[in-house]
CSV table of C-alpha atoms in Angstrom, one decimal:
chain,number,residue,atom,x,y,z
D,1,UNK,CA,-90.9,-11.3,-11.5
D,2,UNK,CA,-87.8,-12.6,-13.3
D,3,UNK,CA,-87.5,-11.4,-16.8
D,4,UNK,CA,-87.3,-14.0,-19.6
D,5,UNK,CA,-84.5,-13.8,-22.2
D,6,UNK,CA,-83.6,-15.6,-25.4
D,7,UNK,CA,-80.3,-16.9,-24.0
D,8,UNK,CA,-82.1,-18.8,-21.2
D,9,UNK,CA,-84.9,-20.4,-23.1
D,10,UNK,CA,-83.7,-21.7,-26.4
D,11,UNK,CA,-81.4,-24.6,-25.6
D,12,UNK,CA,-81.6,-28.3,-26.5
D,13,UNK,CA,-80.5,-31.4,-24.7
D,14,UNK,CA,-78.8,-32.8,-27.8
D,15,UNK,CA,-75.5,-31.2,-28.6
D,16,UNK,CA,-76.0,-31.1,-32.3
D,17,UNK,CA,-79.7,-30.0,-32.2
D,18,UNK,CA,-80.3,-26.4,-33.4
D,19,UNK,CA,-84.1,-26.3,-32.9
D,20,UNK,CA,-83.9,-23.5,-30.3
D,21,UNK,CA,-81.6,-21.4,-32.5
D,22,UNK,CA,-83.8,-22.1,-35.6
D,23,UNK,CA,-86.9,-21.0,-33.7
D,24,UNK,CA,-85.3,-17.6,-32.9
D,25,UNK,CA,-84.3,-17.2,-36.5
D,26,UNK,CA,-87.8,-18.0,-37.7
D,27,UNK,CA,-89.3,-15.5,-35.4
D,28,UNK,CA,-86.8,-12.8,-36.6
D,29,UNK,CA,-87.7,-13.6,-40.2
D,30,UNK,CA,-91.4,-13.2,-39.4
D,31,UNK,CA,-90.6,-9.9,-37.8
D,32,UNK,CA,-88.7,-8.8,-41.0
D,33,UNK,CA,-91.8,-9.7,-43.0
D,34,UNK,CA,-93.9,-7.5,-40.7
D,35,UNK,CA,-91.5,-4.6,-41.2
D,36,UNK,CA,-91.8,-5.1,-45.0
D,37,UNK,CA,-95.6,-5.3,-44.8
D,38,UNK,CA,-95.9,-2.0,-42.7
D,39,UNK,CA,-93.4,-0.4,-45.1
D,40,UNK,CA,-95.5,-1.4,-48.1
D,41,UNK,CA,-98.7,-0.2,-46.3
D,42,UNK,CA,-97.3,3.2,-45.7
D,43,UNK,CA,-96.0,3.5,-49.2
D,44,UNK,CA,-99.4,2.5,-50.5
D,45,UNK,CA,-101.1,5.1,-48.3
D,46,UNK,CA,-98.6,7.7,-49.5
D,47,UNK,CA,-99.6,6.9,-53.1
D,48,UNK,CA,-103.2,7.3,-52.2
D,49,UNK,CA,-102.5,10.7,-50.6
D,50,UNK,CA,-100.6,11.8,-53.6
D,51,UNK,CA,-103.3,10.7,-56.0
D,52,UNK,CA,-105.9,12.4,-53.8
D,53,UNK,CA,-103.8,15.6,-53.7
D,54,UNK,CA,-103.5,15.7,-57.5
D,55,UNK,CA,-107.2,15.1,-58.0
D,56,UNK,CA,-108.0,17.8,-55.4
D,57,UNK,CA,-105.6,20.2,-57.2
D,58,UNK,CA,-107.4,19.6,-60.5
D,59,UNK,CA,-110.7,20.2,-58.8
D,60,UNK,CA,-109.6,23.5,-57.4
D,61,UNK,CA,-108.8,24.7,-60.9
D,62,UNK,CA,-112.4,24.1,-62.1
D,63,UNK,CA,-114.7,27.1,-62.6
D,64,UNK,CA,-116.7,27.6,-59.4
D,65,UNK,CA,-118.9,30.7,-59.0
D,66,UNK,CA,-117.4,32.6,-62.0
D,67,UNK,CA,-120.6,34.6,-62.4
D,68,UNK,CA,-120.9,35.5,-58.8
D,69,UNK,CA,-120.0,39.0,-57.4
D,70,UNK,CA,-119.1,40.9,-54.3
D,71,UNK,CA,-118.8,39.1,-50.9
D,72,UNK,CA,-120.0,35.7,-52.1
D,73,UNK,CA,-117.5,35.8,-55.0
D,74,UNK,CA,-114.7,36.6,-52.5
D,75,UNK,CA,-115.8,33.7,-50.3
D,76,UNK,CA,-115.8,31.3,-53.3
D,77,UNK,CA,-112.3,32.5,-54.3
D,78,UNK,CA,-111.1,31.7,-50.8
D,79,UNK,CA,-112.8,28.4,-51.0
D,80,UNK,CA,-111.0,27.4,-54.2
D,81,UNK,CA,-107.7,28.8,-52.8
D,82,UNK,CA,-107.9,26.9,-49.6
D,83,UNK,CA,-108.9,23.7,-51.5
D,84,UNK,CA,-105.6,24.1,-53.4
D,85,UNK,CA,-103.8,24.6,-50.1
D,86,UNK,CA,-105.4,21.4,-48.8
D,87,UNK,CA,-104.1,19.6,-51.9
D,88,UNK,CA,-100.6,20.9,-51.3
D,89,UNK,CA,-100.7,19.8,-47.6
D,90,UNK,CA,-101.7,16.3,-48.8
D,91,UNK,CA,-98.7,16.2,-51.2
D,92,UNK,CA,-96.5,17.1,-48.2
D,93,UNK,CA,-98.1,14.4,-46.2
D,94,UNK,CA,-97.4,11.8,-49.0
D,95,UNK,CA,-93.8,12.8,-49.0
D,96,UNK,CA,-93.5,12.6,-45.2
D,97,UNK,CA,-95.0,9.1,-45.3
D,98,UNK,CA,-92.5,8.1,-48.0
D,99,UNK,CA,-89.7,9.4,-45.8
D,100,UNK,CA,-90.9,7.3,-42.9
D,101,UNK,CA,-91.2,4.2,-45.1
D,102,UNK,CA,-87.6,4.9,-46.3
D,103,UNK,CA,-86.4,5.0,-42.7
D,104,UNK,CA,-88.1,1.7,-42.0
D,105,UNK,CA,-86.6,0.2,-45.1
D,106,UNK,CA,-83.1,1.3,-44.0
D,107,UNK,CA,-83.7,0.0,-40.5
D,108,UNK,CA,-84.8,-3.4,-41.9
D,109,UNK,CA,-81.7,-3.6,-44.1
D,110,UNK,CA,-79.4,-2.6,-41.3
D,111,UNK,CA,-80.8,-5.4,-39.1
D,112,UNK,CA,-80.6,-7.8,-41.9
D,113,UNK,CA,-76.9,-7.1,-42.5
D,114,UNK,CA,-76.1,-7.4,-38.8
D,115,UNK,CA,-78.1,-10.6,-38.4
D,116,UNK,CA,-76.5,-12.1,-41.5
D,117,UNK,CA,-73.0,-11.7,-40.0
D,118,UNK,CA,-74.1,-13.5,-36.8
D,119,UNK,CA,-75.9,-16.2,-38.7
D,120,UNK,CA,-72.8,-16.9,-40.9
D,121,UNK,CA,-70.6,-17.2,-37.8
D,122,UNK,CA,-73.2,-19.4,-36.0
D,123,UNK,CA,-73.6,-21.6,-39.1
D,124,UNK,CA,-69.8,-22.1,-39.2
D,125,UNK,CA,-69.8,-23.1,-35.6
D,126,UNK,CA,-72.7,-25.4,-36.0
D,127,UNK,CA,-71.0,-27.2,-38.9
D,128,UNK,CA,-67.7,-27.4,-36.9
D,129,UNK,CA,-69.5,-28.6,-33.8
D,130,UNK,CA,-71.4,-31.3,-35.8
D,131,UNK,CA,-68.2,-32.4,-37.5
D,132,UNK,CA,-66.3,-32.6,-34.3
D,133,UNK,CA,-69.1,-34.4,-32.6
D,134,UNK,CA,-69.3,-36.9,-35.4
D,135,UNK,CA,-65.5,-37.4,-35.3
D,136,UNK,CA,-65.6,-37.8,-31.5
D,137,UNK,CA,-68.4,-40.4,-31.7
D,138,UNK,CA,-66.4,-42.3,-34.4
D,139,UNK,CA,-63.2,-42.3,-32.2
D,140,UNK,CA,-65.3,-43.4,-29.3
D,141,UNK,CA,-66.6,-46.4,-31.2
D,142,UNK,CA,-63.1,-47.2,-32.3
D,143,UNK,CA,-61.9,-46.9,-28.7
D,144,UNK,CA,-64.6,-49.2,-27.4
D,145,UNK,CA,-63.8,-51.7,-30.1
D,146,UNK,CA,-60.1,-51.6,-29.3
D,147,UNK,CA,-60.9,-52.1,-25.7
D,148,UNK,CA,-63.0,-55.2,-26.5
D,149,UNK,CA,-60.3,-56.5,-28.7
D,150,UNK,CA,-57.8,-56.0,-25.8
D,151,UNK,CA,-60.1,-57.9,-23.4
D,152,UNK,CA,-60.6,-60.7,-25.9
D,153,UNK,CA,-56.8,-61.0,-26.4
D,154,UNK,CA,-56.2,-61.1,-22.7
D,155,UNK,CA,-58.9,-63.6,-22.1
D,156,UNK,CA,-57.6,-65.8,-24.9
D,157,UNK,CA,-54.0,-65.6,-23.5
D,158,UNK,CA,-55.2,-66.5,-20.0
D,159,UNK,CA,-57.3,-69.4,-21.1
D,160,UNK,CA,-54.4,-70.9,-23.0
D,161,UNK,CA,-51.8,-70.2,-20.4
D,162,UNK,CA,-51.6,-73.8,-19.2
D,163,UNK,CA,-52.5,-75.7,-22.4
D,164,UNK,CA,-50.3,-74.0,-25.0
D,165,UNK,CA,-46.6,-74.2,-25.4
D,166,UNK,CA,-44.2,-71.4,-24.8
D,167,UNK,CA,-44.2,-70.2,-28.4
D,168,UNK,CA,-47.9,-70.0,-28.5
D,169,UNK,CA,-48.0,-68.2,-25.2
D,170,UNK,CA,-45.5,-65.7,-26.5
D,171,UNK,CA,-47.6,-65.2,-29.6
D,172,UNK,CA,-50.8,-64.7,-27.5
D,173,UNK,CA,-48.9,-62.4,-25.2
D,174,UNK,CA,-47.7,-60.3,-28.1
D,175,UNK,CA,-51.2,-60.1,-29.5
D,176,UNK,CA,-52.6,-59.0,-26.1
D,177,UNK,CA,-49.9,-56.4,-25.8
D,178,UNK,CA,-50.6,-55.1,-29.3
D,179,UNK,CA,-54.3,-55.0,-28.5
D,180,UNK,CA,-53.6,-53.2,-25.3
D,181,UNK,CA,-51.4,-50.7,-27.1
D,182,UNK,CA,-54.1,-50.1,-29.8
D,183,UNK,CA,-56.7,-49.6,-27.1
D,184,UNK,CA,-54.5,-47.1,-25.3
D,185,UNK,CA,-53.9,-45.3,-28.6
D,186,UNK,CA,-57.6,-45.3,-29.4
D,187,UNK,CA,-58.3,-44.0,-25.8
D,188,UNK,CA,-55.8,-41.2,-26.4
D,189,UNK,CA,-57.3,-40.2,-29.7
D,190,UNK,CA,-60.8,-40.4,-28.3
D,191,UNK,CA,-59.9,-38.4,-25.3
D,192,UNK,CA,-58.3,-35.7,-27.5
D,193,UNK,CA,-61.5,-35.5,-29.6
D,194,UNK,CA,-63.6,-35.2,-26.5
D,195,UNK,CA,-61.4,-32.4,-25.3
D,196,UNK,CA,-61.6,-30.7,-28.7
D,197,UNK,CA,-65.4,-31.2,-28.7
D,198,UNK,CA,-65.6,-29.7,-25.2
D,199,UNK,CA,-63.6,-26.7,-26.4
D,200,UNK,CA,-65.8,-26.4,-29.5
D,201,UNK,CA,-68.9,-26.7,-27.3
D,202,UNK,CA,-67.7,-23.9,-25.0
D,203,UNK,CA,-67.0,-21.7,-27.9
D,204,UNK,CA,-70.4,-22.5,-29.4
D,205,UNK,CA,-72.1,-21.8,-26.0
D,206,UNK,CA,-70.5,-18.4,-25.8
D,207,UNK,CA,-71.4,-17.5,-29.3
D,208,UNK,CA,-74.9,-18.8,-28.9
D,209,UNK,CA,-75.4,-16.6,-25.9
D,210,UNK,CA,-74.0,-13.6,-27.8
D,211,UNK,CA,-76.2,-14.4,-30.7
D,212,UNK,CA,-79.3,-14.7,-28.5
D,213,UNK,CA,-78.5,-11.4,-26.8
D,214,UNK,CA,-78.0,-9.7,-30.2
D,215,UNK,CA,-81.2,-11.2,-31.6
D,216,UNK,CA,-83.2,-10.2,-28.6
D,217,UNK,CA,-81.8,-6.7,-28.8
D,218,UNK,CA,-82.8,-6.6,-32.5
D,219,UNK,CA,-86.2,-7.8,-31.7
D,220,UNK,CA,-86.7,-5.2,-29.0
D,221,UNK,CA,-85.5,-2.5,-31.5
D,222,UNK,CA,-87.8,-3.8,-34.2
D,223,UNK,CA,-90.8,-3.7,-31.9
D,224,UNK,CA,-89.9,-0.2,-30.8
D,225,UNK,CA,-89.3,1.0,-34.3
D,226,UNK,CA,-92.6,-0.4,-35.6
D,227,UNK,CA,-94.5,1.0,-32.7
D,228,UNK,CA,-92.9,4.5,-33.3
D,229,UNK,CA,-93.5,4.2,-37.1
D,230,UNK,CA,-97.2,3.5,-36.7
D,231,UNK,CA,-97.4,6.2,-34.0
D,232,UNK,CA,-95.8,8.7,-36.3
D,233,UNK,CA,-98.0,7.7,-39.2
D,234,UNK,CA,-101.1,8.4,-37.1
D,235,UNK,CA,-99.7,11.7,-35.9
D,236,UNK,CA,-99.1,12.7,-39.5
D,237,UNK,CA,-102.7,11.8,-40.3
D,238,UNK,CA,-104.0,13.7,-37.3
D,239,UNK,CA,-101.8,16.7,-38.2
D,240,UNK,CA,-103.2,16.6,-41.7
D,241,UNK,CA,-106.7,16.8,-40.3
D,242,UNK,CA,-105.7,19.7,-38.2
D,243,UNK,CA,-104.1,21.5,-41.1
D,244,UNK,CA,-107.1,20.8,-43.3
D,245,UNK,CA,-109.4,22.1,-40.6
D,246,UNK,CA,-107.3,25.3,-40.3
D,247,UNK,CA,-107.5,25.8,-44.1
D,248,UNK,CA,-111.2,25.2,-44.1
D,249,UNK,CA,-111.5,27.6,-41.2
D,250,UNK,CA,-110.3,30.3,-43.5
D,251,UNK,CA,-113.2,29.5,-45.8
D,252,UNK,CA,-115.6,29.6,-42.9
D,253,UNK,CA,-114.2,33.0,-41.8
D,254,UNK,CA,-114.6,34.3,-45.4
D,255,UNK,CA,-118.2,33.0,-45.5
D,256,UNK,CA,-118.9,34.8,-42.2
D,257,UNK,CA,-118.0,38.0,-44.1
D,258,UNK,CA,-120.4,37.1,-46.9
D,259,UNK,CA,-123.4,39.6,-46.4
D,260,UNK,CA,-126.5,38.5,-48.2
D,261,UNK,CA,-128.2,41.9,-48.2
D,262,UNK,CA,-124.9,43.6,-49.3
D,263,UNK,CA,-124.6,41.2,-52.2
D,264,UNK,CA,-128.2,41.8,-53.2
D,265,UNK,CA,-127.7,45.6,-53.0
D,266,UNK,CA,-124.5,45.3,-54.9
D,267,UNK,CA,-126.2,43.5,-57.8
D,268,UNK,CA,-129.1,46.0,-57.8
D,269,UNK,CA,-126.7,48.9,-58.0
D,270,UNK,CA,-124.6,47.3,-60.7
D,271,UNK,CA,-127.4,46.1,-62.9
D,272,UNK,CA,-130.5,48.2,-62.2
D,273,UNK,CA,-132.6,49.1,-65.2
D,274,UNK,CA,-135.2,51.5,-63.7
D,275,UNK,CA,-137.2,52.3,-60.6
D,276,UNK,CA,-140.7,52.8,-62.1
D,277,UNK,CA,-143.0,49.9,-63.1
D,278,UNK,CA,-145.0,50.0,-66.4
D,279,UNK,CA,-148.5,51.6,-66.4
D,280,UNK,CA,-151.4,49.2,-66.3
D,281,UNK,CA,-152.9,48.3,-69.7
D,282,UNK,CA,-156.4,49.6,-69.8
D,283,UNK,CA,-159.4,47.9,-71.3
D,284,UNK,CA,-160.4,49.4,-74.6
D,285,UNK,CA,-163.9,48.7,-76.0
D,286,UNK,CA,-163.8,48.4,-79.8
D,287,UNK,CA,-166.9,50.5,-80.3
D,288,UNK,CA,-166.0,53.1,-77.7
D,289,UNK,CA,-162.8,53.6,-79.5
D,290,UNK,CA,-164.6,54.1,-82.8
D,291,UNK,CA,-166.9,56.8,-81.2
D,292,UNK,CA,-163.9,58.4,-79.6
D,293,UNK,CA,-162.0,58.9,-82.9
D,294,UNK,CA,-162.1,62.6,-83.6
D,295,UNK,CA,-161.3,62.5,-87.4
D,296,UNK,CA,-164.0,60.0,-88.3
D,297,UNK,CA,-167.6,61.5,-88.7
D,298,UNK,CA,-170.6,59.3,-88.5
D,299,UNK,CA,-172.7,59.0,-91.7
D,300,UNK,CA,-175.5,61.6,-92.1
D,301,UNK,CA,-178.5,59.2,-92.2
D,302,UNK,CA,-181.6,59.3,-90.3
D,303,UNK,CA,-181.6,56.6,-87.6
D,304,UNK,CA,-184.6,54.4,-87.5
D,305,UNK,CA,-186.6,54.4,-84.4
D,306,UNK,CA,-186.5,51.8,-81.8
D,307,UNK,CA,-187.7,48.3,-82.7
D,308,UNK,CA,-191.3,47.7,-81.8
D,309,UNK,CA,-191.8,45.6,-78.7
D,310,UNK,CA,-192.1,41.9,-79.3
D,311,UNK,CA,-195.4,40.0,-79.0
D,312,UNK,CA,-196.4,38.9,-75.6
D,313,UNK,CA,-196.2,35.3,-76.6
D,314,UNK,CA,-192.6,35.2,-75.7
D,315,UNK,CA,-192.6,37.5,-72.7
D,316,UNK,CA,-189.4,36.1,-71.3
D,317,UNK,CA,-187.3,36.9,-74.4
D,318,UNK,CA,-185.2,40.1,-74.1
D,319,UNK,CA,-183.9,41.8,-77.2
D,320,UNK,CA,-180.8,44.0,-77.1
D,321,UNK,CA,-180.3,47.1,-79.1
D,322,UNK,CA,-177.1,48.4,-80.6
D,323,UNK,CA,-176.9,50.9,-77.9
D,324,UNK,CA,-176.8,48.3,-75.2
D,325,UNK,CA,-173.3,47.7,-73.8
D,326,UNK,CA,-173.6,43.9,-74.4
D,327,UNK,CA,-174.7,44.1,-78.0
D,328,UNK,CA,-172.9,41.9,-80.5
D,329,UNK,CA,-173.3,41.0,-84.1
D,330,UNK,CA,-172.4,37.4,-83.2
D,331,UNK,CA,-175.4,35.3,-82.6
D,332,UNK,CA,-175.3,32.4,-80.3
């Protein structure tokens, strides 16, 4: 299939029309805007990465597991250290993104300068071509008018050839000759302008083709550069994920070395307070304690006998004595 190119598809039937050329320029300007948009996007992403890195760095400085000990403390220290390393890697990523954005900016400015030189040259040619075309059309109108004047003069002379005297015929003949001479002069000028316009047209055609080739080359470069910039941007993000995972893997390895039983035993050995539990607290009956006191002698009085049994009218009532274990002075 035949490839399509700018130089073959942006012409116009009218010599002074620049619609095709203007269409190419508009497309290139739109492409320039796209470059700027992607450049700004990457710069904004770099700013986000930098802000995230700084926040992450501040977070890694916060107290985390200060009171822990042994293997878990070591794992938490590695966790904080690798978090700091992740922060550093994001700072490097932000700088790498800014470098890519800078390259894209330089590319955009380089294309802008090169295109500007071509545009200035083409604008000059367009103005010269338009001026020459206008001049040619004016000389053409003059030439056509002179030819009509010549024909009118000749017709007038021929019509009056038999009716006018010799003096009038000489006057008409002189006028016809003058008109013929003016027409020939106008024809010469018109022809010169047509040749000049033709030369100008050839020069413009060649420069238009060169400009189209140059613009098409720029467009191909722009598409390639933008494609590579976005590709590189994604590679940077992927590499950041790999780098972060490698740093996080160090934390996971440290956590694998964290031994729960070892940490428990470490704490026990460091803070133990004794290996014997306290003795159980016995129940001590108040009255039993009184009887058991060796230094206190009971009073030397004769104890009264046991209470007489109650009447049978209340056979269900049971009376307790002081010697009963459940005896109490509190009455319910």
